[in-house]
PDB file of C-alpha atoms in Angstrom:
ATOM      1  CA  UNK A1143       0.000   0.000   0.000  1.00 78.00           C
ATOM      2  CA  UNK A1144       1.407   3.410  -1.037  1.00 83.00           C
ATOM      3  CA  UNK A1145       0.474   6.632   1.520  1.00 85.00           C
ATOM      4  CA  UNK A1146      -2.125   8.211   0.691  1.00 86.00           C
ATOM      5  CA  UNK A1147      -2.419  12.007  -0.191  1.00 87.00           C
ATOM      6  CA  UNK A1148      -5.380  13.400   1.801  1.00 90.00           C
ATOM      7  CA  UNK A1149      -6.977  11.219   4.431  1.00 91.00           C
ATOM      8  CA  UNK A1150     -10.329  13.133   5.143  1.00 93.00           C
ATOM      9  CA  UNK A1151     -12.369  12.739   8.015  1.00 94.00           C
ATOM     10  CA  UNK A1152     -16.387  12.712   7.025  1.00 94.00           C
ATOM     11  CA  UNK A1153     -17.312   9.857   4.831  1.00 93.00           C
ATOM     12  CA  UNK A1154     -18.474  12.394   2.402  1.00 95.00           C
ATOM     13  CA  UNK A1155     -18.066  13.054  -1.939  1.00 95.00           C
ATOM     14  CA  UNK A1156     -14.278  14.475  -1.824  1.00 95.00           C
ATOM     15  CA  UNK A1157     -14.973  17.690  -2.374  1.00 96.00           C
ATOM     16  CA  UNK A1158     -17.367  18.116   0.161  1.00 96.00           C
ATOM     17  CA  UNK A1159     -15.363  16.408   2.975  1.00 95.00           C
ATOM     18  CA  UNK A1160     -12.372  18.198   2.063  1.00 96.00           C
ATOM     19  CA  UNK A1161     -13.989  21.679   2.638  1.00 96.00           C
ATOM     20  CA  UNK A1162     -15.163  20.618   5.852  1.00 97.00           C
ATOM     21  CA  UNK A1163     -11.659  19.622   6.459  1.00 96.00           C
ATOM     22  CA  UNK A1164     -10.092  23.224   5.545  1.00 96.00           C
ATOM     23  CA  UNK A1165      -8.248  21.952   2.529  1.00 93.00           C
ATOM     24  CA  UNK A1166      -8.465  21.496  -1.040  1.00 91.00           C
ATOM     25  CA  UNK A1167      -7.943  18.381  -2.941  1.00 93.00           C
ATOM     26  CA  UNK A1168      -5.575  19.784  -6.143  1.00 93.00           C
ATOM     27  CA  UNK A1169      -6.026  17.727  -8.939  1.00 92.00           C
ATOM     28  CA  UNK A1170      -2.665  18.910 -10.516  1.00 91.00           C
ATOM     29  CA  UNK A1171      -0.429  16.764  -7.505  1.00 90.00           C
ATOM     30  CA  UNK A1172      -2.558  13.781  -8.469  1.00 92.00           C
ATOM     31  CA  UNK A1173      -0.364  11.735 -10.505  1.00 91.00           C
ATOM     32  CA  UNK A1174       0.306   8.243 -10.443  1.00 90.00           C
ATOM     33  CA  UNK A1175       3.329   6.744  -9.145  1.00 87.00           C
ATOM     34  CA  UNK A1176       6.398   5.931 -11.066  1.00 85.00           C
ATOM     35  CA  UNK A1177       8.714   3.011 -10.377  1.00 84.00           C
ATOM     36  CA  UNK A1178       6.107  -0.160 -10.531  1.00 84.00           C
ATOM     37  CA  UNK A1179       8.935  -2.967 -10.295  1.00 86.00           C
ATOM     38  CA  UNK A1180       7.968  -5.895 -13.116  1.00 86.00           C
ATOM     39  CA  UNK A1181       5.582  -8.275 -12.638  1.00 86.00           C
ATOM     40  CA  UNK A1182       3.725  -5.981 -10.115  1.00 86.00           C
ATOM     41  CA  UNK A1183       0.589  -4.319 -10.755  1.00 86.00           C
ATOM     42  CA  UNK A1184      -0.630  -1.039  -9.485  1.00 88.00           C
ATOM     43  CA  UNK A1185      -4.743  -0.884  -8.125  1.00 88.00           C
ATOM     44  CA  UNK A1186      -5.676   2.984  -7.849  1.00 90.00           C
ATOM     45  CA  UNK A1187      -9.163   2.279  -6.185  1.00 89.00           C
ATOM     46  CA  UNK A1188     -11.603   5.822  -6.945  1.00 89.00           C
ATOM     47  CA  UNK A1189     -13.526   7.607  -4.078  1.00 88.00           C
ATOM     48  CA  UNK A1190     -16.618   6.362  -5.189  1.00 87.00           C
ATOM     49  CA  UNK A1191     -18.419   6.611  -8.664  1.00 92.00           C
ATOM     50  CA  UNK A1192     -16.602   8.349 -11.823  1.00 95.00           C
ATOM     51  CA  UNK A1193     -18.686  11.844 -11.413  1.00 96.00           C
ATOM     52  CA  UNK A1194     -17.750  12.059  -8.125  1.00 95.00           C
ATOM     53  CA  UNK A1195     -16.458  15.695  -7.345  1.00 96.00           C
ATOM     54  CA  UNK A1196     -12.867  15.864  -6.170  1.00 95.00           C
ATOM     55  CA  UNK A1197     -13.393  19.775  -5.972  1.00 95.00           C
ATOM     56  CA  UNK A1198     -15.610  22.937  -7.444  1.00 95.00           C
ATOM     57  CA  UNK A1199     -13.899  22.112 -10.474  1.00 95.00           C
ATOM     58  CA  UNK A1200     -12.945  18.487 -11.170  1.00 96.00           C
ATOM     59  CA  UNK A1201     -14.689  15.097 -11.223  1.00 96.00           C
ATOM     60  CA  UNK A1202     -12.930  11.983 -10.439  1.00 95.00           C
ATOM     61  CA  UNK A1203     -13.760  11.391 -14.308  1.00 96.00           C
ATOM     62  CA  UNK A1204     -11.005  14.199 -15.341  1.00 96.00           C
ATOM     63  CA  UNK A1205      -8.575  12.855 -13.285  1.00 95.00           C
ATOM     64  CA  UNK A1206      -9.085   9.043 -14.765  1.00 95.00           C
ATOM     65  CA  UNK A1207      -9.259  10.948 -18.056  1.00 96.00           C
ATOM     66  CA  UNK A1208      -5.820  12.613 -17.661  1.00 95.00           C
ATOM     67  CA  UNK A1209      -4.090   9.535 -16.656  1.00 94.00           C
ATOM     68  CA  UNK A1210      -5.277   7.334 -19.409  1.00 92.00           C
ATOM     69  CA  UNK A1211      -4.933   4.227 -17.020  1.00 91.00           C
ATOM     70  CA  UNK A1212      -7.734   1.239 -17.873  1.00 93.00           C
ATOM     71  CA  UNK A1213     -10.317   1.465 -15.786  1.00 95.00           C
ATOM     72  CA  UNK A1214     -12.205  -1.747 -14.320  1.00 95.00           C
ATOM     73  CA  UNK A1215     -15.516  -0.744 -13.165  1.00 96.00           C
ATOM     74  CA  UNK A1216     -17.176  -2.340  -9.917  1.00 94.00           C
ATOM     75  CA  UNK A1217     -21.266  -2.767 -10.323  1.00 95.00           C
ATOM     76  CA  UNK A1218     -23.715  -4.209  -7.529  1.00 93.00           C
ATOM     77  CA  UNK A1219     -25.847  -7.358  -8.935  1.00 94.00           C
ATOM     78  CA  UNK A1220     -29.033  -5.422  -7.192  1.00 93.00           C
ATOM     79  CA  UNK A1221     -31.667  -3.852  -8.671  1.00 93.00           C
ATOM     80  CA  UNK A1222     -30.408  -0.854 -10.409  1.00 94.00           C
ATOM     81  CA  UNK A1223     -27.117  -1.925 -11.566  1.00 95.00           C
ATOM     82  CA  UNK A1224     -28.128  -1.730 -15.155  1.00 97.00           C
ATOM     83  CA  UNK A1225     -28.829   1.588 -15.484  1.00 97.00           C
ATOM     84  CA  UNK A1226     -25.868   2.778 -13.163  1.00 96.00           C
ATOM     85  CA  UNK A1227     -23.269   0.810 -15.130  1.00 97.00           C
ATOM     86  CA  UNK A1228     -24.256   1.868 -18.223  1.00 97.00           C
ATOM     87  CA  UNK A1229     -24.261   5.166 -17.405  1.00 97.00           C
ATOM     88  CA  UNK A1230     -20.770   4.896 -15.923  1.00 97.00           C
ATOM     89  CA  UNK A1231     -19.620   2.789 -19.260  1.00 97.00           C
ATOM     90  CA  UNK A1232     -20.977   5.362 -21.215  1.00 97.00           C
ATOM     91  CA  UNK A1233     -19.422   8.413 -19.206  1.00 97.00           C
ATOM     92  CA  UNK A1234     -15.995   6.706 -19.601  1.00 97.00           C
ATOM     93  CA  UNK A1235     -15.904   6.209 -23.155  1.00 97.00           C
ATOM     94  CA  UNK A1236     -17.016   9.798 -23.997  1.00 96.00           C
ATOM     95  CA  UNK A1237     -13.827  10.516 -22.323  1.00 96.00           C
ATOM     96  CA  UNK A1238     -12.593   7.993 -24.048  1.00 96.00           C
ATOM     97  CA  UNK A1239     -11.023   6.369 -20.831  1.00 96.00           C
ATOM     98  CA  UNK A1240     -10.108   2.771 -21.719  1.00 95.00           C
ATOM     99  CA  UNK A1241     -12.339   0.360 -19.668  1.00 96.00           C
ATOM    100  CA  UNK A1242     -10.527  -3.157 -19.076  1.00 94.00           C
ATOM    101  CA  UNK A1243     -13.837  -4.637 -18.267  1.00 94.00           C
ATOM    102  CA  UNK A1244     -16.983  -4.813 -14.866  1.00 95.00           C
ATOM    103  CA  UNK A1245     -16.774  -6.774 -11.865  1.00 92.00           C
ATOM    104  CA  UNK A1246     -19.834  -7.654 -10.295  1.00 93.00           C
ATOM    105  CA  UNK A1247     -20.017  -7.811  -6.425  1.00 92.00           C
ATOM    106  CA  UNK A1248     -23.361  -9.820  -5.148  1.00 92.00           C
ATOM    107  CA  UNK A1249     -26.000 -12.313  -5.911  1.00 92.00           C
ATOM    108  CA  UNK A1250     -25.491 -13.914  -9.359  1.00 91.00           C
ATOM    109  CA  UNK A1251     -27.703 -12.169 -11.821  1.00 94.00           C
ATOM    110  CA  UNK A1252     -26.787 -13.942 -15.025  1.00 92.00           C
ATOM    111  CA  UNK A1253     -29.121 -11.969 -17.318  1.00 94.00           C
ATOM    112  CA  UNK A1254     -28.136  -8.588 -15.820  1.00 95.00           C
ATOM    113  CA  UNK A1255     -24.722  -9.251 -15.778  1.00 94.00           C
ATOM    114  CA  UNK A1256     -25.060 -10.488 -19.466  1.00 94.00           C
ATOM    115  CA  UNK A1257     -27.243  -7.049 -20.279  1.00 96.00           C
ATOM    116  CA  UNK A1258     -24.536  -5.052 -19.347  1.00 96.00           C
ATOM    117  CA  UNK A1259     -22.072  -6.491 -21.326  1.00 95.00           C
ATOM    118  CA  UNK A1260     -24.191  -6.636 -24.217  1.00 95.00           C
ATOM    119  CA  UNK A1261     -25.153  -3.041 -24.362  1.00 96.00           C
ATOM    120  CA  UNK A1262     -22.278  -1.651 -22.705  1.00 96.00           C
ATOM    121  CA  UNK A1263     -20.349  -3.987 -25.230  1.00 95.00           C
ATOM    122  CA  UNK A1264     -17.446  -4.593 -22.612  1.00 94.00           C
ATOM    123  CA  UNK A1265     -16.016  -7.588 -21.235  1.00 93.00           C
ATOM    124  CA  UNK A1266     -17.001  -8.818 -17.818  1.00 92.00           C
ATOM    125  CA  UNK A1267     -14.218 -10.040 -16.044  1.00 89.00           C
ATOM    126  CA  UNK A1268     -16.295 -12.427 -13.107  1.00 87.00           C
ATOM    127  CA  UNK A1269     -18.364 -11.587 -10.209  1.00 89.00           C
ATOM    128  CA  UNK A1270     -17.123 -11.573  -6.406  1.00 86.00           C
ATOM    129  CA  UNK A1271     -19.774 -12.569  -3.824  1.00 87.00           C
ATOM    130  CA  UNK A1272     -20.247  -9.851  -0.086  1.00 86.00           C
ATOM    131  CA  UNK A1273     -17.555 -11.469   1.950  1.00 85.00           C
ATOM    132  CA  UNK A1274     -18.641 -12.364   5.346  1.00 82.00           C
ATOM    133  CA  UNK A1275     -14.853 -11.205   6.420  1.00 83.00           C
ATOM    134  CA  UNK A1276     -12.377  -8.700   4.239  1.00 80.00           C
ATOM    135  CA  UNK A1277      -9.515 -10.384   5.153  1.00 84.00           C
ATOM    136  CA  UNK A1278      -6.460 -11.736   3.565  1.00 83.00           C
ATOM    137  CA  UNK A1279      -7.985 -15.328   3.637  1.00 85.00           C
ATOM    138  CA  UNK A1280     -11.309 -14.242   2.210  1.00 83.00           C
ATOM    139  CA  UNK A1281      -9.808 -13.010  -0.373  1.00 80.00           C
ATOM    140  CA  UNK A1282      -7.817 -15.620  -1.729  1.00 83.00           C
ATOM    141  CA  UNK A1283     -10.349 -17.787  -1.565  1.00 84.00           C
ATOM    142  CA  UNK A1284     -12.821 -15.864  -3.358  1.00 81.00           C
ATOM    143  CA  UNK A1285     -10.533 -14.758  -5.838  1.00 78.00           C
ATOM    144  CA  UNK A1286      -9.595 -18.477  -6.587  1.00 81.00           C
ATOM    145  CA  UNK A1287     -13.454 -18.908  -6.976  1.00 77.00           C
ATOM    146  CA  UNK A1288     -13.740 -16.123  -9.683  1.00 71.00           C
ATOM    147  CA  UNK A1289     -10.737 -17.348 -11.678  1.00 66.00           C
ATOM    148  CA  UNK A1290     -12.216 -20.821 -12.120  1.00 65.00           C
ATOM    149  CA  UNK A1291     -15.730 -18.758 -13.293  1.00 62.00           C
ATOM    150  CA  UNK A1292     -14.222 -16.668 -15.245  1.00 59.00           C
ATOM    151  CA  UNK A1293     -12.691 -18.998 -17.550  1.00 56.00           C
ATOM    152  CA  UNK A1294     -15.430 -21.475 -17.778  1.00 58.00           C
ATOM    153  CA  UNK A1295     -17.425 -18.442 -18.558  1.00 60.00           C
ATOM    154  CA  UNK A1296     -15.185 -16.846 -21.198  1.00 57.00           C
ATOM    155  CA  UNK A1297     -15.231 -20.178 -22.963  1.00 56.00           C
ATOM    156  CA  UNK A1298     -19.223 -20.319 -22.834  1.00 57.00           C
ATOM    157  CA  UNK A1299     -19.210 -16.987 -24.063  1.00 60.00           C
ATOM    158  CA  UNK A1300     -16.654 -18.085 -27.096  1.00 58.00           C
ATOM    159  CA  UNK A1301     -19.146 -21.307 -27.845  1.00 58.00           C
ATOM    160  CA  UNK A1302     -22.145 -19.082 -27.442  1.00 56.00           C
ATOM    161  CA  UNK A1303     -20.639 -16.642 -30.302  1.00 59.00           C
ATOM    162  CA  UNK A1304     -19.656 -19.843 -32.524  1.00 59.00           C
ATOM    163  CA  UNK A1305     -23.145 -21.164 -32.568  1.00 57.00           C
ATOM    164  CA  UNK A1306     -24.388 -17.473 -33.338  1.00 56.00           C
ATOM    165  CA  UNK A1307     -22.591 -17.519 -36.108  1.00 60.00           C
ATOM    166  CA  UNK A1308     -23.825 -20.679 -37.438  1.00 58.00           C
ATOM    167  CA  UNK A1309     -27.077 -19.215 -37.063  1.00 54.00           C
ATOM    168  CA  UNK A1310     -27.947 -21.825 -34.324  1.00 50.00           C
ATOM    169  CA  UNK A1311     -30.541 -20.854 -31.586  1.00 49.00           C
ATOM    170  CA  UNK A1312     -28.899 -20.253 -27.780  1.00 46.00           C
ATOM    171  CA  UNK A1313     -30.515 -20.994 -24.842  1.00 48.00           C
ATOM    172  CA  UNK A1314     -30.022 -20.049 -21.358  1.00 45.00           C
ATOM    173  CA  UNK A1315     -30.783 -22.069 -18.340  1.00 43.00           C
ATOM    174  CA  UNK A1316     -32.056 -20.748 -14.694  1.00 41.00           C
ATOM    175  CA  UNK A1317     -28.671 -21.863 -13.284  1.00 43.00           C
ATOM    176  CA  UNK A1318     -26.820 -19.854 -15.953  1.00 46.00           C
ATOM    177  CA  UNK A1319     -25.793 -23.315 -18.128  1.00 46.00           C
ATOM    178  CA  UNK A1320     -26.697 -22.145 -22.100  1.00 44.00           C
ATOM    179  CA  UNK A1321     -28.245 -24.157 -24.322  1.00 46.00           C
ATOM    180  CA  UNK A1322     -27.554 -24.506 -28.083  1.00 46.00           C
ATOM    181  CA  UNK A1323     -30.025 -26.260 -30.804  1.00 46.00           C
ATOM    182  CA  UNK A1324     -27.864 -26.474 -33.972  1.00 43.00           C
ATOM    183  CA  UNK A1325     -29.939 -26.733 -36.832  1.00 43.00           C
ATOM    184  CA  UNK A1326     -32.285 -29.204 -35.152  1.00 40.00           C
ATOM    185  CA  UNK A1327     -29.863 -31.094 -33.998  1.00 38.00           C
ATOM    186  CA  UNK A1328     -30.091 -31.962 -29.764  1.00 36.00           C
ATOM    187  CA  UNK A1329     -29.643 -29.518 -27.295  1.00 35.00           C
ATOM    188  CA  UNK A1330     -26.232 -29.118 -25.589  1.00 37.00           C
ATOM    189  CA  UNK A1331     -25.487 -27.415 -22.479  1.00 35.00           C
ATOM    190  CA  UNK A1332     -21.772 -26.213 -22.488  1.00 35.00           C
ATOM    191  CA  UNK A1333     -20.266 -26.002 -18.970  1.00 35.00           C
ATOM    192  CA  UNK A1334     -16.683 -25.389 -18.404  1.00 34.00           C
ATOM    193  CA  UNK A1335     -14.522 -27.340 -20.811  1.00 31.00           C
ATOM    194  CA  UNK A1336     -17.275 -30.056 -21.371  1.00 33.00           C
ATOM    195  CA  UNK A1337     -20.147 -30.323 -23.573  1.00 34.00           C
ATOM    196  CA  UNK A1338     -23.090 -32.408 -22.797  1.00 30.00           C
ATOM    197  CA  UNK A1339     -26.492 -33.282 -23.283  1.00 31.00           C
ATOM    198  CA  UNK A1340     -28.523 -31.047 -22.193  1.00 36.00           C
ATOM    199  CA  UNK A1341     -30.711 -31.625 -19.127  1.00 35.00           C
ATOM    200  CA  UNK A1342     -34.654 -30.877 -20.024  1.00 37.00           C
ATOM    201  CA  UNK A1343     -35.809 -29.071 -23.562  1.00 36.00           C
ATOM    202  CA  UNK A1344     -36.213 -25.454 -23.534  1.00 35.00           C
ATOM    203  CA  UNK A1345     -37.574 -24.455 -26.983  1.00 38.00           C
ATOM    204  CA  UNK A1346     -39.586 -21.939 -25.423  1.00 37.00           C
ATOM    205  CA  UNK A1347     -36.597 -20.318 -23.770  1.00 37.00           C
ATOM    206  CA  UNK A1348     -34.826 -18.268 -26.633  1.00 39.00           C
ATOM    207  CA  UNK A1349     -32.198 -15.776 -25.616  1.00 34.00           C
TER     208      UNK A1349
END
């Protein structure tokens, strides 16, 4: 962990707290650091959403925008994340800020996780669940979780876009397993690396 620049007392937007604090936050001395050793990554985690005022002047949005770093965007699965996301997607890439992808924290909500992606057309990179515990442990384990999900997922996506293609129709199961009916061929549900037959028909159930 680096030290941090302004450590603010009221659990307030920036700007505000800062005032209340006497000081002003000056964008200008915001820079990131130099000197990442290899193989290291750096994790600049923002004061809360991208329009978030840092002063009378400046949203955190400028500041992301001036540093041209990739952003990854962290959405709720509640009700609401939809429009929220989008909107944050869509402030980002009028400032043409590079977005590396969303991470979902919450229930699974396969279709609103896959909404967002479609319309937002970026790549979701897995979906951590609210930790009982934010502790080292916790952490490792859910992060070993998300890696396994996130590549059988990627490859789903992959099969999903192949059978597209081929003009076959998808389908998509409660427990987030798809289904694909090749040109009336039998259903398969792909899950992970394997491909099977599927469990029940669903030609009803068109995504």
């Amino acid at each position: 962990f680096l030290p941090e620049r302004h450590v603010l007392r009221e659990p307030l937007s920036p700007h505000r707290a800062a005032e209340l604090d006497g000081v002003e936050i000056d964008v200008a001395d915001l820079n990131l650091p130099a000197g990442i050793p290899d193989g290291r990554f750096l994790i600049v985690e923002g004061a809360g959403g991208v329009l978030v005022p840092l002063n009378r002047r400046t949203l955190q949005i400028d500041l992301f925008a001036r540093w041209r770093a990739p952003v990854i965007v962290v959405a709720r699965t509640a009700l609401g994340t939809i429009n929220h996301t989008l909107l944050t997607l869509e402030a980002l890439k009028r400032r043409a800020v590079p977005i590396q992808g969303v991470v979902f924290v919450g229930d699974a909500m396969p279709d609103s996780e896959r909404t967002i992606a479609d319309f937002g057309q970026v790549n979701i990179l897995g979906r951590l669940p609210v930790l009982p515990a934010l502790n080292t442990t916790a952490l490792r384990d859910a992060f070993a979780v998300l890696g396994r999900h996130t590549t059988e997922r990627t490859l789903v996506d992959a099969a999903v876009r192949r059978a597209r293609k081929r003009h076959a129709v998808v389908f998509e199961f409660d427990d987030g397993g798809v289904g694909v009916n090749a040109k009336g061929r039998s259903h398969t549900e792909i899950n992970g690396l394997a491909a099977v037959r599927s469990r029940k028909e669903c030609h009803n159930q068109p995504v």
